[in-house]
PDB file of C-alpha atoms in Angstrom:
ATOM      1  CA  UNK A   1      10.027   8.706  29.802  1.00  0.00           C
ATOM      2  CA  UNK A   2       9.096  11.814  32.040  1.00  0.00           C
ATOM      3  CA  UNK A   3       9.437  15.139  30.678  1.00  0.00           C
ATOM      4  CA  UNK A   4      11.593  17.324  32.508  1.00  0.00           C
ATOM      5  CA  UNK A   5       9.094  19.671  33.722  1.00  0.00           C
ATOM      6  CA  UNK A   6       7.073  16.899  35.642  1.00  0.00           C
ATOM      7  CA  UNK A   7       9.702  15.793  37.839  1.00  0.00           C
ATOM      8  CA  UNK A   8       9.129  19.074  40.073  1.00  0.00           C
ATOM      9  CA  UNK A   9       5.620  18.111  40.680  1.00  0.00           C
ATOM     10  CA  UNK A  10       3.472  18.983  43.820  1.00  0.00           C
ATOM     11  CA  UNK A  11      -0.072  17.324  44.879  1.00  0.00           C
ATOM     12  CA  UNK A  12      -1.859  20.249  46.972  1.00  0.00           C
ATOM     13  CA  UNK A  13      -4.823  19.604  48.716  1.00  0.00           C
ATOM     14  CA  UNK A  14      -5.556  23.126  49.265  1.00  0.00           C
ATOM     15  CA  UNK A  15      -8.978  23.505  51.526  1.00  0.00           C
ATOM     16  CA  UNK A  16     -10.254  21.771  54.560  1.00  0.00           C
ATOM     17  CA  UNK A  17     -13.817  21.827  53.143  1.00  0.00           C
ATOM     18  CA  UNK A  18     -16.695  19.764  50.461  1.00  0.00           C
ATOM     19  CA  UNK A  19     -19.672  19.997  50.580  1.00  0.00           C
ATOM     20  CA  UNK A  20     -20.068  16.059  49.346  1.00  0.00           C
ATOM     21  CA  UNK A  21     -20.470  13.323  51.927  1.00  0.00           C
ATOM     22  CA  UNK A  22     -19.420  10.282  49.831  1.00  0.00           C
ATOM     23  CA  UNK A  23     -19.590   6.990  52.218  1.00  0.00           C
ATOM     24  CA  UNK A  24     -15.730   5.985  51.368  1.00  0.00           C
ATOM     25  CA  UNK A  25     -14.192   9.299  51.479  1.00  0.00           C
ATOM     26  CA  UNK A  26     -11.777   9.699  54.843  1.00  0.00           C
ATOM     27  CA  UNK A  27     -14.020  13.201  55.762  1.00  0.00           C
ATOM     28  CA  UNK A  28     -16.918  10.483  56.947  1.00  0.00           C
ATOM     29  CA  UNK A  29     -14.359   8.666  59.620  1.00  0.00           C
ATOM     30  CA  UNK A  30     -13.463  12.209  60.965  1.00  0.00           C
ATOM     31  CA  UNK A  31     -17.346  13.287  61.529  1.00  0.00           C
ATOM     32  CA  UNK A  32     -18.329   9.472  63.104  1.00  0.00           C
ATOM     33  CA  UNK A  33     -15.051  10.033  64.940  1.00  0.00           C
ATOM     34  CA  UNK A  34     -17.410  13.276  66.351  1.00  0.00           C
ATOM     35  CA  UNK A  35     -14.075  15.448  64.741  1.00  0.00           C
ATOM     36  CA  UNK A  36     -16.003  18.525  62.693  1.00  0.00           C
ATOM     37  CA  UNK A  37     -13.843  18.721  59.128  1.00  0.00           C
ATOM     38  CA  UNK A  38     -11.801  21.315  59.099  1.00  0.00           C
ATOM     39  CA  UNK A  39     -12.367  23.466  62.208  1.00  0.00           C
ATOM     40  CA  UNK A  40      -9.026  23.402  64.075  1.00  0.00           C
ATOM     41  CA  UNK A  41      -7.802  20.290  61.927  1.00  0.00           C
ATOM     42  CA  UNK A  42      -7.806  22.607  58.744  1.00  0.00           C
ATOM     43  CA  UNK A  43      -7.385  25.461  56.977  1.00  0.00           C
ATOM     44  CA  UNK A  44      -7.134  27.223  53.275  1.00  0.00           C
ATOM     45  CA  UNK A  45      -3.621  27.002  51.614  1.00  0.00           C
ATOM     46  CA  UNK A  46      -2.900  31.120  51.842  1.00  0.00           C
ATOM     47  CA  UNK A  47      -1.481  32.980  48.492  1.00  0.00           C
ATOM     48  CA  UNK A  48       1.430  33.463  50.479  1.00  0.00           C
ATOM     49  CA  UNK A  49       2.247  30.128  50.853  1.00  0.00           C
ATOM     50  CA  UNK A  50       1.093  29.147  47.592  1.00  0.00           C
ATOM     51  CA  UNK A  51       3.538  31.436  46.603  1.00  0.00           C
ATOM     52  CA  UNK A  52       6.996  29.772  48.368  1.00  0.00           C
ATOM     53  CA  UNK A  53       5.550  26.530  46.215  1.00  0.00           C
ATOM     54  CA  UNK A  54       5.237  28.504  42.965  1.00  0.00           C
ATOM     55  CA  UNK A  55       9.287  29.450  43.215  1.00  0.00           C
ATOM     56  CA  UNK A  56       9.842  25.653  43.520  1.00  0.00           C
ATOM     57  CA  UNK A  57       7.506  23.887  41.523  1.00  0.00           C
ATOM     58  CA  UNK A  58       6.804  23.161  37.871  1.00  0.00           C
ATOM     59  CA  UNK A  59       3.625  21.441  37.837  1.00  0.00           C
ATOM     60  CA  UNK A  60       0.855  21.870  40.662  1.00  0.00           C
ATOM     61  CA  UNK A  61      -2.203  19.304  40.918  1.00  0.00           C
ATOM     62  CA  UNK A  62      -5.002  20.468  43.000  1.00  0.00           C
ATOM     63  CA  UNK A  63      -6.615  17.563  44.328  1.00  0.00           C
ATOM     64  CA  UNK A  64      -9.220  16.803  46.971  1.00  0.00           C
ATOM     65  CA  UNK A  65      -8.315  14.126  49.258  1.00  0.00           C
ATOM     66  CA  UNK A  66     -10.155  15.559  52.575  1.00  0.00           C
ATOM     67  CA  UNK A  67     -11.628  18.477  50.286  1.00  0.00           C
ATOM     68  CA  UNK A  68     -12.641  19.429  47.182  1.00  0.00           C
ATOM     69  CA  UNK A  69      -9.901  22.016  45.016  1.00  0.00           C
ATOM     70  CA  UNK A  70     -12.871  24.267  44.567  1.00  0.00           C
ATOM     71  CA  UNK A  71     -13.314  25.293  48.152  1.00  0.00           C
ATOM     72  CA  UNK A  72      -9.737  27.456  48.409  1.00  0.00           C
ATOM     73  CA  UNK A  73     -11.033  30.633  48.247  1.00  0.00           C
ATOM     74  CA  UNK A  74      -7.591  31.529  46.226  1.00  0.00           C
ATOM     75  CA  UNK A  75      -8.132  29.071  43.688  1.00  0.00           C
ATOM     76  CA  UNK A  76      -8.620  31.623  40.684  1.00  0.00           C
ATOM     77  CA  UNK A  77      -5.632  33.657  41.629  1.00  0.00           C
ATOM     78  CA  UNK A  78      -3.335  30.076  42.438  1.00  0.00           C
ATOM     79  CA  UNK A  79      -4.281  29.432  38.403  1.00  0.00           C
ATOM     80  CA  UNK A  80      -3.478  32.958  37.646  1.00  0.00           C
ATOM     81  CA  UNK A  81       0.026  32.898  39.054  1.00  0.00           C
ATOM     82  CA  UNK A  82       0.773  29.602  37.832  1.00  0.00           C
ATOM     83  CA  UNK A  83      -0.407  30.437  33.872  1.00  0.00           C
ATOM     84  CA  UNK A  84       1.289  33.780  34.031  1.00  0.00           C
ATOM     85  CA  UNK A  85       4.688  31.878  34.987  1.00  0.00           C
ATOM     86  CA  UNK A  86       4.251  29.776  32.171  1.00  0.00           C
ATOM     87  CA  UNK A  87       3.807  26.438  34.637  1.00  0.00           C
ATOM     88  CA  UNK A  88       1.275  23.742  34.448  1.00  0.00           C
ATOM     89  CA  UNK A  89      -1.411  22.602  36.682  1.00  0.00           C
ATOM     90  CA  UNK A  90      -4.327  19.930  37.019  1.00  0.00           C
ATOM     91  CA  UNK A  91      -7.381  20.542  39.028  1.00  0.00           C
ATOM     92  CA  UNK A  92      -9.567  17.919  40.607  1.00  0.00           C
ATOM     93  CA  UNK A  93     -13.363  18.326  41.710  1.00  0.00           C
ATOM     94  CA  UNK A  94     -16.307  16.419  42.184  1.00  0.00           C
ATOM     95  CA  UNK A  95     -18.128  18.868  44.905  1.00  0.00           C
ATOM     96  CA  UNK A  96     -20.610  21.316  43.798  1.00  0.00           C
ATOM     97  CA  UNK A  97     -22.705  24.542  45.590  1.00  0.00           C
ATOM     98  CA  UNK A  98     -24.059  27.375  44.892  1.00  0.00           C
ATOM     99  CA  UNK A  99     -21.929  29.841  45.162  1.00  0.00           C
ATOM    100  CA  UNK A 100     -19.772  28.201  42.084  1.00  0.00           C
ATOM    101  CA  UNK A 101     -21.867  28.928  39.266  1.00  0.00           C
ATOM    102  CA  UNK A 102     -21.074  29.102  35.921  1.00  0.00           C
ATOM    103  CA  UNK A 103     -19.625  32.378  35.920  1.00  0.00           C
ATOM    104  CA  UNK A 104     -17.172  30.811  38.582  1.00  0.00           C
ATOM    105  CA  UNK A 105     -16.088  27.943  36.428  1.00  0.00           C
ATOM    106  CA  UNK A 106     -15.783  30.394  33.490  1.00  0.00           C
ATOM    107  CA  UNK A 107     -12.961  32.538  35.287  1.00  0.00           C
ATOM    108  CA  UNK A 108     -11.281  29.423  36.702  1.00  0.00           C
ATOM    109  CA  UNK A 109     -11.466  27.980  33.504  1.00  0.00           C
ATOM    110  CA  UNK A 110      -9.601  31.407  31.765  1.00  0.00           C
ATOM    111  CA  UNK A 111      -7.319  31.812  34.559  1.00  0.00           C
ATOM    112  CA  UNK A 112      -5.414  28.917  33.293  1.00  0.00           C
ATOM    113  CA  UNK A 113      -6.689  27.969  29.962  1.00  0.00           C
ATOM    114  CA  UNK A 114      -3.720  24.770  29.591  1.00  0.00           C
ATOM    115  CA  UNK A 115      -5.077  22.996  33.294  1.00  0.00           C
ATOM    116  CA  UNK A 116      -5.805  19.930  33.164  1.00  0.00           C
ATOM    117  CA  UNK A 117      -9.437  19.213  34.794  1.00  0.00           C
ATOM    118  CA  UNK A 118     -11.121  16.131  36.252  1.00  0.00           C
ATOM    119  CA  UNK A 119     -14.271  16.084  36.953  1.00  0.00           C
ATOM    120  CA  UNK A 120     -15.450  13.166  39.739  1.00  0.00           C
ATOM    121  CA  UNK A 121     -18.956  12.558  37.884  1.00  0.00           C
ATOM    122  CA  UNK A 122     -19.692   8.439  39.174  1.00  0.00           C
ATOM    123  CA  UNK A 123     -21.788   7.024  36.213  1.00  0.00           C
ATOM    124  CA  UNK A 124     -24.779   9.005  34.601  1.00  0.00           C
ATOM    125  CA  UNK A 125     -25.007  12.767  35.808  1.00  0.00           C
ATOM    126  CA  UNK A 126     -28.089  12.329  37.641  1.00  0.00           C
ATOM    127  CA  UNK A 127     -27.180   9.652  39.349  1.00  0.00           C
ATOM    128  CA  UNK A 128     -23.740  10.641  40.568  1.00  0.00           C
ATOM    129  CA  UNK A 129     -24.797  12.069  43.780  1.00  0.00           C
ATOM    130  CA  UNK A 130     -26.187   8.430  44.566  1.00  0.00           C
ATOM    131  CA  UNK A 131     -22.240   7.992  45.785  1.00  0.00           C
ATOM    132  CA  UNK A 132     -21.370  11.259  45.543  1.00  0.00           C
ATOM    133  CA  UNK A 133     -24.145  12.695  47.798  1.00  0.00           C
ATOM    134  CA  UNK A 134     -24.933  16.396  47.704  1.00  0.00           C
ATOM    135  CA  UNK A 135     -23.722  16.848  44.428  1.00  0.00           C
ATOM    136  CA  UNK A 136     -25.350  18.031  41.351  1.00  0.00           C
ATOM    137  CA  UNK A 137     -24.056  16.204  39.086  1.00  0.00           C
ATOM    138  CA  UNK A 138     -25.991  17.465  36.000  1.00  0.00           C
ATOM    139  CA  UNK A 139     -24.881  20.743  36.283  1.00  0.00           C
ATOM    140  CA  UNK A 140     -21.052  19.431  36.763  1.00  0.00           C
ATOM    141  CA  UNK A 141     -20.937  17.443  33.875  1.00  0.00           C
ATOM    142  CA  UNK A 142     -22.357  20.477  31.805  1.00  0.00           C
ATOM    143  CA  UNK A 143     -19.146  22.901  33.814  1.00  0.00           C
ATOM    144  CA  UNK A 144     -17.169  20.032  31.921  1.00  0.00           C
ATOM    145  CA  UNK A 145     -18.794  20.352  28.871  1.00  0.00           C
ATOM    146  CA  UNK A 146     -18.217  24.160  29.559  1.00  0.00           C
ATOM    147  CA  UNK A 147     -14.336  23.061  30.033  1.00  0.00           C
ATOM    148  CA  UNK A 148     -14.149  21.060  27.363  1.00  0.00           C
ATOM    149  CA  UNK A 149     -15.093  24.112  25.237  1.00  0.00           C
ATOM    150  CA  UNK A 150     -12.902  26.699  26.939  1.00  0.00           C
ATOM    151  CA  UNK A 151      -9.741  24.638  28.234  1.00  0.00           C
ATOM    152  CA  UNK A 152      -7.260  22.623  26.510  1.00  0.00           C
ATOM    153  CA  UNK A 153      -7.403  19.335  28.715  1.00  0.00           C
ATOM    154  CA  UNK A 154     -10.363  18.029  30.214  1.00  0.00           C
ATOM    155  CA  UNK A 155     -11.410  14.801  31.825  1.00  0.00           C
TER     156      UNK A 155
END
């Protein structure tokens, strides 16, 4: 039986951008299409938006279906607004770069201690990125050790 809370559920894929270029994903039939991802296909899911959603909505799962959850430069304040109203969310991410370092994870990891995270690590950590190209998968599946530590649900 679903609990209550789950029914209003939303699936958000909140960027336009990864910085992955696994062979399957649908972001490799845009760029042989010759369509750049994102540019004036995509954009960032804006606080104020997020906001209508976060009147609505009970449970909010960031996902990455043309992007990675990571990417929305509002991420840390989406998982702010959501903890602080006592609502749950799930974040999903397999990209990595450089400008999300540990310290990043750290505050997206306090800024809603109860998310749920998945973490898109294909087989050993260094040899994810043989699918997942571009990623570093060693140092994501020590950010999920890192999570596993500091969050309540990890995956």
């Amino acid at each position: 039986m679903l609990k209550k809370k789950y029914l209003k559920q939303i699936t958000i894929d909140s960027s336009f951008k990864c910085t992955l270029e696994c062979p399957r994903c649908r972001r490799q039939s845009y760029r042989k299409a010759g369509i750049p991802p994102g540019g004036k296909y995509g954009t960032d899911l804006t606080l104020k938006n997020f906001k209508k959603l976060l009147d609505y909505f009970q449970y909010f799962n960031f996902c990455g279906q043309v992007s990675d959850s990571i990417f929305n430069p509002h991420l840390i304040d989406m998982l702010k607004m959501i903890y602080k109203e006592g609502k749950s969310a799930g974040v999903a991410t397999a990209a990595t770069s450089k400008k999300h370092d540990e310290a990043w994870y750290k505050k997206a990891f306090e800024a809603h201690p109860k998310a749920r995270w998945i973490f898109g690590i294909d087989g050993l950590p260094d040899e994810s990125c043989m699918y997942r190209i571009n990623q570093d998968g060693e140092f994501l599946f020590e950010m999920a050790k890192l999570c596993a530590k500091m969050c309540r649900k990890s995956v």
